[in-house]
Amino acid sequence: MSLSILTKPCLPAVARRAEELLQKNQHELYQRTDRLFACLMVVQWLAMMAAAFWITPQTWIGIHSQTHLHVWAACLLGGLITAFPVMLTLLRPGTTLTRHVIAISQMLTSSLLIHLSGGRIETHFHIFGSLAFLAFYRDWRVLISATTVVVIDHSVLGLFYPQAIFGVLTANPWQIIEHGAWIIFEDLFLFIAIQQNVQEMKAMARQRAELEETKAFVETEVKNRTHELHTANRIISEKNMVLEQKTAELKHQTQALQAAAEAAEAANLAKSAFLANMSHEIRTPMNAILGFNDILLDGVSQPENIEAARTIKENGQFLIKLINDILDLSKIEAEKMEVEHVPCSPHTLLNNIYSLMNVRAISKGLPLDFQIEGPLPETISTDPTRIRQILINTIGNAIKFTETGAVKVVTRLINEPDRPARLQFDVIDSGIGIDAANIDSLFLPFTQADDSMTRKFGGTGLGLTISKRLTELLGGEITIASEPGKGTTFSITIATGSLENVPLIESCRIVSAPQTGIQQPDVFENLPLKNCRILLTEDGPDNQKLIRFILCKAGAETVIAENGKISYELAMSAKEAGQSFDAILMDMQMPVMDGYQATQKLRAAGYQGPIIALTAHAMSGDRQKCLEAGCDDYLTKPIDRRKLVEVLSSYIRQTEQNLMVTRTDRS
């Protein structure tokens, strides 16, 4: 939801109503979260008692035994910690006192659990989880109370009884500081998330108040002007589209000494899996957003409407690029990024990049100069796609941060004795430059030299991170030389592979590829899917409407199945009736039966028609997984209308040709 509504002036009555709605929503949120924590704390208490009775029920002194102290601590101390917040939840739900008591009690429960486990590092994650749950209140003051309790507890027990906190006999002040730093680190992220959520709640309350005010005004006008009508027309304009973003918990494991590196590696792998899932969840609604926006763009005529639709499309495409960048980063960190080593011409590569980037430079009024120093190999063995990605990122940054002057790209071969040959690209600009203190942070994800750059120039801070990792995968490195106010030079080197028997070509002029100016015909112009029957297997209502609209516009008849089980039954019924579908579009993640199972079942039953995977999964290996399940091809969301129609048309024509050949052979 756009928060720009908060900056617009409003009537005092609307402002008061918005404040009332906000307070009401917050109070209901506090009550729900109070009840959640009351149940959670009772469950935690029971779990601690069960664990104490199971692990150390008794302590022995010679032949005599007695109930272990941990059992009494779990039962009595745990009960005391649990009883007060539960009582406040029943008697005074939603109050400030109840929230802070729950926060303090939850942190004390975490401390008791750590003590009962003898300071095991795994139980410290209960603190991080508790802080994340407390963020459900959307009240940063609760985190302050909780953090204060944790810091005091770790400081006192860490100094005077370190075995209860860290499982060691001697106190280590640095360990206390380290634990406190990780807690504050998590708090910073949670504070940001809470502020964003509160702003969204304010925006929703403001929007609802304005809608209520508008509704009252319209109803009054209709009643005053239409006395002869028996019933007044009601305008129902309350359709709040709320996109609630759940803030994911980022758990960073930390261990003393050598164990810290291993824990960080495990956290990176978990983050990559999380990003893959988030990619699917974001691509699915973005498919409907961009698809329906294209439909709107085809139908609007007023300039302001066209501009608004194009703005939506540009921002949607930016979000998809951001998702792709995040996926690239996650592939690299999970060590799943694959690079090719194929012969390619560096001259051709530079010409293609110049053609692309010169348009951007011209639009900003900057000259873009490509120079070659000395001879270059005719071909090198590398991944041209990744080199193009690296150079487009760095040259794009140079153009973005340069207002006057020029951008120059110098390419040379470095062939030193006893060292592998390398190709070096120097991207030189006369832009704002970078302070030496900020250079090291440029290659960190989601980081720019300072926050003002993000506000002024935009960007996510992922481009240089990905470029650095890709350069390393290609056997090279990126270095930076910069002076504030004078410009920056990015030096990129990549391995060329063996240059044995490879001729060297002297410098040749870099020229822009000619622009054909030929506009592609409308993919729907000749109804390429006319008289075709398509089975669309998709569980999302919005995507059902969008894809059906595209297929119908291309001339096809569309039948919808909401899951793989229904799709299988419809496909087999149509086949038995002699009216097989011309193609099946198969979403791969659905309830009841997913697309992988449905496709395998169809192939096992002898179904030979085309099955095209249409999914939001875009991670490395997803395409191969779909093909192995029996799909003929693989398309990702958001949908490219032209590619969707062309792929379907191609497979349907191929199937028809195969059938004709088969009938001819039989006759």
XYZ file of C-alpha atoms in Angstrom:
667
model
C 0.000 0.000 0.000
C 1.255 3.488 -0.907
C 1.940 5.593 2.182
C 1.724 8.896 0.256
C -1.843 9.262 1.560
C -0.357 10.213 4.962
C 1.207 13.368 3.493
C -2.041 14.704 2.011
C -4.105 17.202 4.034
C -7.492 16.021 5.276
C -10.535 17.387 7.090
C -10.423 17.450 10.903
C -13.360 15.034 11.084
C -11.588 12.565 8.826
C -8.407 12.891 10.867
C -10.317 12.211 14.106
C -12.072 9.202 12.585
C -8.782 7.859 11.229
C -7.258 8.179 14.692
C -10.229 6.319 16.206
C -9.924 3.507 13.677
C -6.172 3.293 14.251
C -6.605 3.078 18.028
C -9.334 0.467 17.638
C -7.218 -1.674 15.311
C -4.204 -1.371 17.591
C -6.248 -2.310 20.652
C -7.650 -5.387 18.903
C -4.126 -6.299 17.786
C -2.848 -5.935 21.355
C -5.639 -8.166 22.686
C -5.031 -10.871 20.094
C -1.307 -10.832 20.738
C -1.881 -10.910 24.522
C -3.976 -14.074 24.132
C -1.369 -15.597 21.837
C 1.397 -15.014 24.373
C -0.757 -16.279 27.269
C -1.223 -19.589 25.460
C 2.444 -19.647 24.430
C 3.684 -19.099 27.982
C 1.477 -21.843 29.408
C 2.756 -24.226 26.735
C 6.354 -23.181 27.473
C 5.839 -23.795 31.191
C 4.408 -27.257 30.603
C 7.224 -28.041 28.160
C 9.887 -26.955 30.681
C 8.364 -29.098 33.410
C 8.121 -32.084 31.078
C 11.737 -31.615 29.959
C 12.949 -31.267 33.557
C 11.089 -34.401 34.694
C 12.357 -36.330 31.688
C 16.009 -35.208 31.574
C 16.985 -34.700 35.261
C 14.137 -35.830 37.536
C 16.410 -36.571 40.504
C 19.842 -35.793 41.869
C 21.864 -38.379 43.747
C 24.128 -37.980 46.744
C 25.620 -41.363 47.307
C 22.739 -43.810 47.585
C 20.253 -41.107 48.477
C 18.226 -39.207 45.879
C 16.013 -36.216 45.882
C 14.111 -34.138 43.367
C 16.496 -32.218 41.130
C 16.677 -28.431 41.539
C 15.849 -28.005 37.849
C 12.472 -29.683 38.419
C 11.617 -27.241 41.204
C 12.873 -24.321 39.126
C 10.772 -25.372 36.119
C 7.659 -25.948 38.217
C 7.778 -23.106 40.736
C 9.825 -20.380 39.092
C 8.314 -21.131 35.688
C 4.855 -21.030 37.227
C 5.514 -17.669 38.892
C 6.827 -16.194 35.636
C 3.787 -17.514 33.732
C 1.014 -16.779 36.229
C 1.164 -12.965 36.351
C 1.050 -12.245 32.576
C -1.679 -14.876 32.083
C -3.715 -13.249 34.866
C -3.268 -9.796 33.306
C -4.323 -11.197 29.927
C -7.576 -12.428 31.455
C -8.245 -9.305 33.529
C -6.728 -6.437 31.512
C -6.148 -7.527 27.908
C -4.752 -4.965 25.498
C -3.303 -2.595 28.123
C 0.217 -1.186 28.120
C 0.994 -2.859 31.450
C -0.040 -6.257 30.125
C 2.184 -5.911 27.048
C 5.277 -4.979 28.996
C 4.685 -7.627 31.670
C 4.321 -10.241 28.935
C 7.542 -9.014 27.296
C 9.454 -9.183 30.586
C 8.000 -12.594 31.501
C 8.767 -14.006 28.050
C 12.396 -12.920 28.349
C 12.585 -14.387 31.874
C 11.192 -17.634 30.465
C 13.969 -17.614 27.850
C 16.534 -17.031 30.613
C 15.090 -19.886 32.688
C 15.175 -22.197 29.675
C 18.831 -21.293 29.029
C 19.631 -21.950 32.690
C 17.837 -25.317 32.664
C 19.825 -26.391 29.573
C 23.128 -25.425 31.189
C 23.725 -22.497 28.847
C 23.555 -24.517 25.595
C 23.907 -22.251 22.567
C 20.764 -23.710 20.912
C 18.510 -22.411 23.696
C 19.752 -18.840 23.119
C 17.686 -18.824 19.908
C 14.600 -18.799 22.142
C 15.495 -15.148 22.887
C 15.648 -14.234 19.170
C 12.362 -16.026 18.503
C 10.728 -14.328 21.491
C 11.804 -10.880 20.242
C 10.380 -11.670 16.799
C 7.066 -12.775 18.344
C 6.962 -9.626 20.497
C 7.206 -7.605 17.273
C 3.650 -8.822 16.550
C 2.512 -6.057 18.959
C 3.863 -3.468 16.484
C 5.014 -1.490 19.523
C 8.753 -0.814 19.686
C 8.540 0.035 23.392
C 7.810 -3.624 24.134
C 11.121 -4.558 22.497
C 12.912 -2.016 24.710
C 11.496 -3.673 27.857
C 12.378 -7.142 26.592
C 15.874 -6.144 25.500
C 16.551 -4.430 28.827
C 15.641 -7.609 30.732
C 17.883 -9.735 28.489
C 20.843 -7.368 28.770
C 20.545 -7.175 32.559
C 20.112 -10.946 32.858
C 23.105 -11.731 30.594
C 25.277 -9.114 32.258
C 24.585 -10.209 35.864
C 24.553 -13.958 35.331
C 27.296 -13.768 32.674
C 29.655 -12.117 35.185
C 28.703 -13.923 38.387
C 27.287 -17.243 37.173
C 28.471 -17.731 33.544
C 27.746 -21.464 33.594
C 23.995 -20.743 33.673
C 24.194 -18.524 30.564
C 27.147 -19.691 28.462
C 27.848 -23.148 29.875
C 31.385 -22.158 30.978
C 32.946 -21.748 34.424
C 34.773 -18.459 33.833
C 33.213 -15.159 32.842
C 34.110 -13.559 29.501
C 32.904 -9.932 29.159
C 33.372 -10.052 25.366
C 30.960 -12.946 25.144
C 28.356 -10.867 27.015
C 28.932 -7.946 24.649
C 28.684 -10.253 21.642
C 25.337 -11.687 22.764
C 24.016 -8.212 23.499
C 25.153 -6.963 20.088
C 23.281 -9.728 18.256
C 20.115 -8.911 20.222
C 20.408 -5.199 19.402
C 21.124 -6.137 15.760
C 17.840 -8.040 15.587
C 16.054 -5.199 17.390
C 17.128 -2.747 14.668
C 15.469 -4.844 11.967
C 12.378 -5.347 14.104
C 12.159 -1.580 14.837
C 12.180 -0.858 11.092
C 9.536 -3.500 10.433
C 7.340 -2.196 13.262
C 7.559 1.382 11.987
C 6.620 0.249 8.489
C 3.655 -1.765 9.803
C 2.427 1.147 11.945
C 2.641 3.454 8.930
C 0.614 0.943 6.920
C -2.007 0.778 9.696
C -2.206 4.577 9.723
C -2.598 4.634 5.944
C -5.361 2.018 6.082
C -7.165 3.893 8.845
C -6.858 7.162 6.927
C -8.131 5.516 3.749
C -11.044 3.897 5.537
C -11.963 7.179 7.240
C -11.942 8.976 3.889
C -14.055 6.240 2.346
C -16.555 6.507 5.200
C -16.702 10.292 4.796
C -17.217 9.965 1.035
C -19.917 7.361 1.498
C -21.827 9.537 3.976
C -21.646 12.525 1.620
C -22.886 10.536 -1.383
C -25.764 8.969 0.547
C -26.882 12.387 1.802
C -26.836 13.862 -1.705
C -28.804 10.962 -3.171
C -31.422 11.143 -0.406
C -31.893 14.915 -0.852
C -32.182 14.796 -4.657
C -34.244 11.605 -5.176
C -37.260 11.694 -2.804
C -39.450 9.639 -5.228
C -37.204 6.609 -4.982
C -38.261 3.949 -2.428
C -34.758 2.836 -1.682
C -31.658 4.908 -1.696
C -28.741 3.806 -3.782
C -25.823 2.745 -1.686
C -22.377 3.059 -2.978
C -20.215 0.274 -1.726
C -16.740 1.532 -2.212
C -14.961 -0.391 0.446
C -12.570 -2.706 -1.190
C -9.402 -2.445 0.715
C -6.618 -4.177 -1.041
C -4.140 -4.854 1.646
C -0.848 -6.382 0.845
C 0.519 -7.380 4.248
C 4.119 -8.128 4.134
C 5.241 -10.505 6.766
C 8.593 -9.615 8.072
C 10.720 -12.704 7.959
C 12.922 -13.593 10.867
C 16.589 -13.427 10.094
C 18.346 -15.734 12.550
C 22.067 -15.314 12.599
C 23.874 -18.026 14.384
C 26.910 -17.095 16.277
C 29.404 -19.176 18.128
C 32.655 -18.415 19.815
C 35.926 -18.822 17.937
C 35.893 -21.320 15.009
C 32.193 -22.343 15.335
C 31.027 -18.848 14.230
C 32.034 -19.394 10.592
C 30.138 -22.697 10.381
C 26.995 -21.148 11.871
C 27.139 -18.228 9.419
C 27.372 -20.656 6.484
C 24.287 -22.520 7.688
C 22.394 -19.227 7.984
C 23.324 -18.299 4.393
C 21.976 -21.613 3.089
C 18.719 -21.111 5.011
C 18.421 -17.588 3.592
C 18.800 -18.883 0.036
C 15.951 -21.364 0.520
C 13.812 -18.605 2.023
C 14.489 -16.291 -0.931
C 13.466 -19.041 -3.359
C 10.113 -19.432 -1.585
C 9.586 -15.674 -1.396
C 10.332 -15.404 -5.123
C 7.453 -17.782 -5.854
C 5.076 -15.944 -3.536
C 5.922 -12.544 -5.097
C 5.948 -13.683 -8.734
C 2.440 -15.174 -8.488
C 0.596 -11.902 -7.668
C 2.983 -9.917 -9.883
C 1.855 -12.108 -12.785
C -1.722 -10.876 -12.318
C -0.641 -7.264 -11.682
C 1.540 -6.940 -14.797
C -0.801 -9.001 -16.965
C -3.922 -7.014 -16.183
C -1.904 -3.792 -16.441
C -0.954 -4.744 -20.019
C -4.650 -5.283 -20.724
C -5.432 -1.846 -19.270
C -2.609 -0.290 -21.278
C -4.096 -1.712 -24.494
C -7.514 -0.217 -23.700
C -6.877 3.270 -22.288
C -6.651 6.368 -24.462
C -6.341 9.362 -22.156
C -2.708 10.498 -21.751
C -2.833 10.562 -17.934
C -4.230 7.007 -17.857
C -1.595 5.766 -20.289
C 1.138 7.372 -18.168
C -0.280 5.798 -14.984
C -0.433 2.336 -16.578
C 3.110 2.662 -17.911
C 4.308 3.734 -14.473
C 2.750 0.591 -12.964
C 4.401 -1.541 -15.641
C 7.838 0.062 -15.188
C 7.725 -0.354 -11.406
C 6.474 -3.934 -11.748
C 9.331 -4.742 -14.114
C 11.740 -3.116 -11.649
C 10.377 -5.379 -8.906
C 10.861 -8.443 -11.136
C 14.446 -7.319 -11.829
C 14.962 -6.940 -8.094
C 13.617 -10.467 -7.543
C 15.961 -11.803 -10.235
C 18.908 -9.998 -8.626
C 18.027 -11.475 -5.247
C 17.761 -14.936 -6.809
C 21.143 -14.495 -8.490
C 22.611 -13.482 -5.155
C 21.020 -16.444 -3.394
C 22.299 -18.849 -6.078
C 25.807 -17.489 -5.631
C 25.686 -17.703 -1.845
C 24.253 -21.240 -2.019
C 27.056 -22.130 -4.487
C 24.466 -23.074 -7.103
C 25.319 -20.403 -9.668
C 26.579 -22.088 -12.819
C 28.813 -20.337 -15.341
C 29.611 -21.503 -18.847
C 32.989 -21.665 -20.513
C 32.289 -21.351 -24.213
C 34.258 -19.660 -26.999
C 33.122 -16.084 -27.596
C 34.480 -12.975 -29.297
C 35.365 -10.078 -26.968
C 34.969 -7.635 -29.900
C 31.431 -8.820 -30.613
C 30.635 -8.708 -26.914
C 31.869 -5.122 -26.588
C 29.906 -4.038 -29.674
C 26.695 -5.491 -28.239
C 27.224 -3.820 -24.857
C 28.041 -0.487 -26.512
C 24.835 -0.665 -28.568
C 22.803 -1.214 -25.421
C 24.481 1.271 -23.069
C 25.024 4.085 -25.582
C 21.254 4.620 -25.715
C 21.196 5.148 -21.949
C 24.205 7.485 -22.091
C 22.662 9.550 -24.914
C 19.414 9.924 -22.943
C 21.460 11.543 -20.170
C 23.525 13.686 -22.521
C 26.823 11.883 -21.817
C 29.388 10.639 -24.359
C 30.211 6.918 -24.003
C 33.662 6.015 -25.282
C 34.828 2.401 -25.766
C 38.589 2.011 -26.292
C 40.794 -1.049 -26.895
C 44.451 -0.881 -25.881
C 46.569 -3.310 -27.841
C 45.508 -6.555 -29.517
C 42.763 -8.756 -28.092
C 42.263 -12.513 -28.615
C 39.906 -13.444 -31.422
C 38.038 -15.696 -28.959
C 38.177 -16.396 -25.234
C 36.674 -19.232 -23.195
C 34.229 -17.753 -20.690
C 30.542 -17.039 -20.026
C 29.491 -14.134 -22.300
C 26.105 -13.767 -20.580
C 27.696 -13.183 -17.176
C 30.337 -10.813 -18.587
C 27.545 -8.803 -20.204
C 25.700 -8.723 -16.869
C 28.825 -7.483 -15.034
C 29.639 -4.750 -17.563
C 26.033 -3.558 -17.875
C 25.878 -3.216 -14.074
C 29.128 -1.276 -13.759
C 28.633 0.910 -16.863
C 25.036 1.572 -15.784
C 26.281 2.731 -12.381
C 28.856 4.987 -14.046
C 26.176 6.625 -16.191
C 23.770 6.939 -13.254
C 26.276 8.704 -10.980
C 27.774 10.970 -13.665
C 26.089 14.311 -14.379
C 28.770 15.998 -16.507
C 31.853 14.821 -18.333
C 31.990 11.366 -19.934
C 32.090 7.629 -19.321
C 34.926 5.620 -20.826
C 35.488 1.849 -21.062
C 39.048 0.674 -21.746
C 39.722 -2.982 -22.591
C 43.151 -4.614 -22.639
C 44.746 -8.065 -22.538
C 47.009 -8.804 -19.558
C 49.325 -11.656 -20.489
C 52.129 -11.848 -17.916
C 54.698 -14.651 -17.723
C 53.890 -17.512 -15.339
C 50.353 -16.193 -14.815
C 47.088 -17.092 -16.584
C 46.016 -14.628 -19.260
C 43.289 -12.195 -18.237
C 41.084 -9.626 -19.936
C 40.759 -6.302 -18.098
C 37.905 -3.801 -18.451
C 38.347 -0.342 -16.891
C 35.055 1.540 -16.480
C 36.000 5.185 -15.906
C 33.565 7.982 -15.078
C 33.772 11.642 -14.045
C 30.917 11.379 -11.555
C 30.486 12.114 -7.880
C 33.151 9.694 -6.706
C 33.237 7.572 -3.559
C 34.775 8.318 -0.198
C 37.559 5.879 0.704
C 35.783 4.926 3.936
C 32.746 3.683 1.975
C 34.484 1.673 -0.748
C 34.573 -1.610 1.178
C 30.825 -1.460 1.873
C 29.913 -1.141 -1.833
C 30.033 -4.898 -2.371
C 27.738 -5.706 0.551
C 24.160 -6.670 -0.410
C 21.545 -3.857 -0.282
C 24.287 -1.293 0.397
C 25.277 1.989 -1.291
C 27.908 4.535 -0.348
C 25.366 6.381 1.824
C 21.595 6.515 2.278
C 21.229 9.756 0.334
C 22.362 7.986 -2.850
C 19.447 5.577 -2.633
C 17.022 8.471 -2.248
C 18.532 10.505 -5.092
C 19.656 7.899 -7.624
C 17.569 4.831 -6.688
C 18.750 1.230 -6.892
C 18.915 -1.705 -4.487
C 22.643 -2.079 -3.888
C 22.642 -5.622 -5.319
C 24.268 -4.967 -8.707
C 27.860 -4.586 -7.504
C 27.484 -7.471 -5.050
C 26.390 -9.801 -7.845
C 29.034 -8.426 -10.215
C 31.798 -9.081 -7.685
C 30.656 -12.669 -7.073
C 30.262 -13.352 -10.807
C 33.708 -11.920 -11.515
C 35.199 -14.260 -8.941
C 33.351 -17.207 -10.519
C 34.892 -16.210 -13.862
C 38.374 -16.323 -12.347
C 38.900 -12.602 -11.838
C 38.287 -9.701 -9.483
C 36.922 -6.152 -9.235
C 38.950 -3.275 -7.796
C 37.956 0.366 -7.269
C 39.905 3.608 -7.424
C 37.926 6.752 -6.643
C 38.245 10.347 -5.551
C 35.178 12.275 -4.332
C 34.104 14.923 -6.819
C 36.413 13.678 -9.589
C 35.175 10.242 -10.554
C 35.597 6.504 -10.119
C 37.376 3.694 -11.976
C 36.149 0.110 -11.721
C 38.765 -2.385 -12.929
C 37.298 -5.780 -13.833
C 39.472 -8.760 -14.780
C 38.290 -12.152 -15.987
C 40.198 -15.265 -17.012
C 40.408 -15.837 -20.770
C 41.177 -19.546 -20.697
C 43.972 -20.965 -22.799
C 45.095 -18.689 -25.651
C 47.181 -21.346 -27.358
C 46.751 -21.113 -31.160
C 44.294 -18.219 -30.683
C 45.168 -15.290 -32.986
C 45.371 -11.773 -31.571
C 43.429 -9.054 -33.375
C 44.599 -5.465 -33.349
C 42.283 -2.762 -32.003
C 39.173 -2.218 -34.044
C 36.532 0.458 -33.723
C 33.563 -0.230 -31.441
C 30.356 0.625 -33.270
C 26.717 0.496 -32.288
C 24.613 -2.231 -33.836
C 22.085 -0.853 -36.363
C 18.532 -0.369 -35.146
C 16.015 -2.034 -37.427
C 13.038 -0.032 -36.209
C 10.729 -2.896 -37.236
C 7.790 -3.201 -34.871
C 6.689 -6.701 -33.977
C 3.167 -7.538 -35.127
C 0.419 -8.009 -32.572
C 0.550 -11.618 -31.411
C -3.278 -11.739 -31.334
C -3.731 -10.263 -34.814
C -4.343 -13.553 -36.703
C -5.912 -15.519 -33.785
C -3.044 -18.056 -33.667
C -4.983 -20.339 -31.294
C -8.281 -20.255 -33.145
C -10.412 -23.415 -32.644
C -7.941 -24.735 -30.048
C -9.061 -26.124 -26.683
C -6.678 -25.381 -23.813
C -6.909 -26.908 -20.326
C -5.670 -24.282 -17.833
C -4.629 -25.816 -14.506
C -4.285 -22.900 -12.067
C -5.515 -22.405 -8.488
C -5.226 -18.594 -8.322
C -8.492 -16.824 -9.303
C -6.712 -13.690 -10.562
C -4.296 -15.671 -12.694
C -7.196 -17.788 -14.001
C -8.930 -14.626 -15.240
C -5.747 -13.196 -16.758
C -4.616 -16.324 -18.620
C -8.143 -17.101 -19.820
C -8.393 -13.538 -21.196
C -5.067 -13.918 -23.068
C -6.011 -17.310 -24.502
C -9.492 -16.175 -25.503
C -8.008 -13.109 -27.193
C -5.764 -15.469 -29.170
C -8.852 -17.421 -30.276
C -8.687 -20.410 -27.907
C -11.430 -22.046 -25.860
C -10.245 -22.352 -22.249
C -11.317 -24.885 -19.618
C -10.135 -24.247 -16.039
C -9.072 -26.853 -13.479
C -8.360 -25.607 -9.955
C -5.868 -28.344 -9.037
C -3.938 -31.265 -10.487
C -6.580 -33.863 -9.576
C -9.334 -32.046 -11.479
C -6.941 -31.435 -14.380
C -6.137 -35.143 -14.627
C -9.817 -36.112 -14.580
C -10.794 -33.523 -17.235
C -7.872 -34.436 -19.509
C -8.561 -38.178 -19.351
C -12.331 -37.695 -19.784
C -11.758 -35.546 -22.875
C -9.329 -38.115 -24.279
C -11.775 -40.981 -23.759
C -14.541 -38.937 -25.422
C -12.312 -38.364 -28.458
C -12.068 -34.617 -27.809
C -8.600 -34.275 -26.325
C -7.357 -30.863 -25.354
C -4.857 -29.336 -27.775
C -2.566 -28.409 -24.865
C -2.461 -28.257 -21.073
C -1.053 -25.306 -19.117
C 0.042 -26.679 -15.745
C 0.782 -24.651 -12.616
C 3.242 -26.692 -10.553
C 2.297 -25.612 -7.010
C -1.358 -26.279 -6.149
C -3.431 -27.810 -3.353
C -4.850 -31.376 -3.403
C -2.468 -32.515 -6.188
C 0.403 -30.392 -7.473
C 1.485 -30.024 -11.093
C 4.404 -32.450 -10.817
C 2.163 -35.274 -9.595
C -0.582 -34.505 -12.117
C 1.868 -34.464 -15.040
C 3.493 -37.729 -13.971
C 0.086 -39.339 -13.583
C -1.033 -38.147 -17.037
C 2.132 -39.471 -18.692
C 1.777 -42.771 -16.844
C -1.785 -43.047 -18.185
C -0.544 -42.631 -21.767
C -1.446 -38.980 -22.322
C 0.736 -37.719 -25.201
C -0.522 -34.146 -25.667
C 1.624 -31.069 -24.947
C 1.897 -30.074 -21.274
C 3.472 -26.665 -20.630
C 4.626 -25.831 -17.087
C 3.502 -22.349 -16.055
C 4.937 -21.553 -12.637
C 6.392 -18.842 -10.411
C 9.354 -21.070 -9.503
C 12.404 -19.507 -11.158
C 15.343 -20.933 -9.218
C 18.137 -22.914 -10.827
C 16.992 -26.463 -11.533
C 13.239 -25.725 -11.565
C 13.076 -26.024 -15.360
C 14.813 -29.404 -15.301
C 12.505 -30.586 -12.518
C 9.434 -29.730 -14.629
C 10.841 -31.454 -17.708
C 11.710 -34.556 -15.696
C 8.121 -34.690 -14.428
C 6.940 -34.971 -18.046
C 6.310 -31.376 -19.145
C 7.221 -30.446 -22.730
C 8.289 -26.897 -21.916
C 8.602 -24.419 -19.056
C 7.356 -20.823 -18.738
C 7.760 -18.585 -15.695
C 5.497 -15.986 -14.158
C 4.964 -13.065 -14.712
C 3.584 -14.155 -18.052
C 5.034 -12.891 -21.332
C 1.861 -12.853 -23.451
C 3.714 -13.147 -26.739
C 5.914 -16.008 -25.568
C 2.936 -17.862 -24.038
C 0.917 -17.733 -27.266
C 3.933 -18.537 -29.456
C 4.953 -21.561 -27.353
C 1.397 -22.929 -27.307
C 0.972 -22.353 -31.042
C 4.300 -24.046 -31.787
C 3.535 -27.191 -29.778
C -0.019 -27.453 -31.109
C 1.217 -27.196 -34.726
C 3.929 -29.770 -34.025
C 1.368 -32.154 -32.525
C -0.934 -31.736 -35.527
C 1.948 -32.413 -37.922
C 2.924 -35.553 -35.994
C -0.676 -36.801 -36.172
C -0.782 -36.200 -39.938
C 2.470 -38.105 -40.425
C 1.151 -40.978 -38.295
C -2.104 -41.192 -40.309
C -0.173 -41.076 -43.581
C 2.090 -43.931 -42.449
C -0.924 -46.037 -41.427
C -2.691 -45.450 -44.741
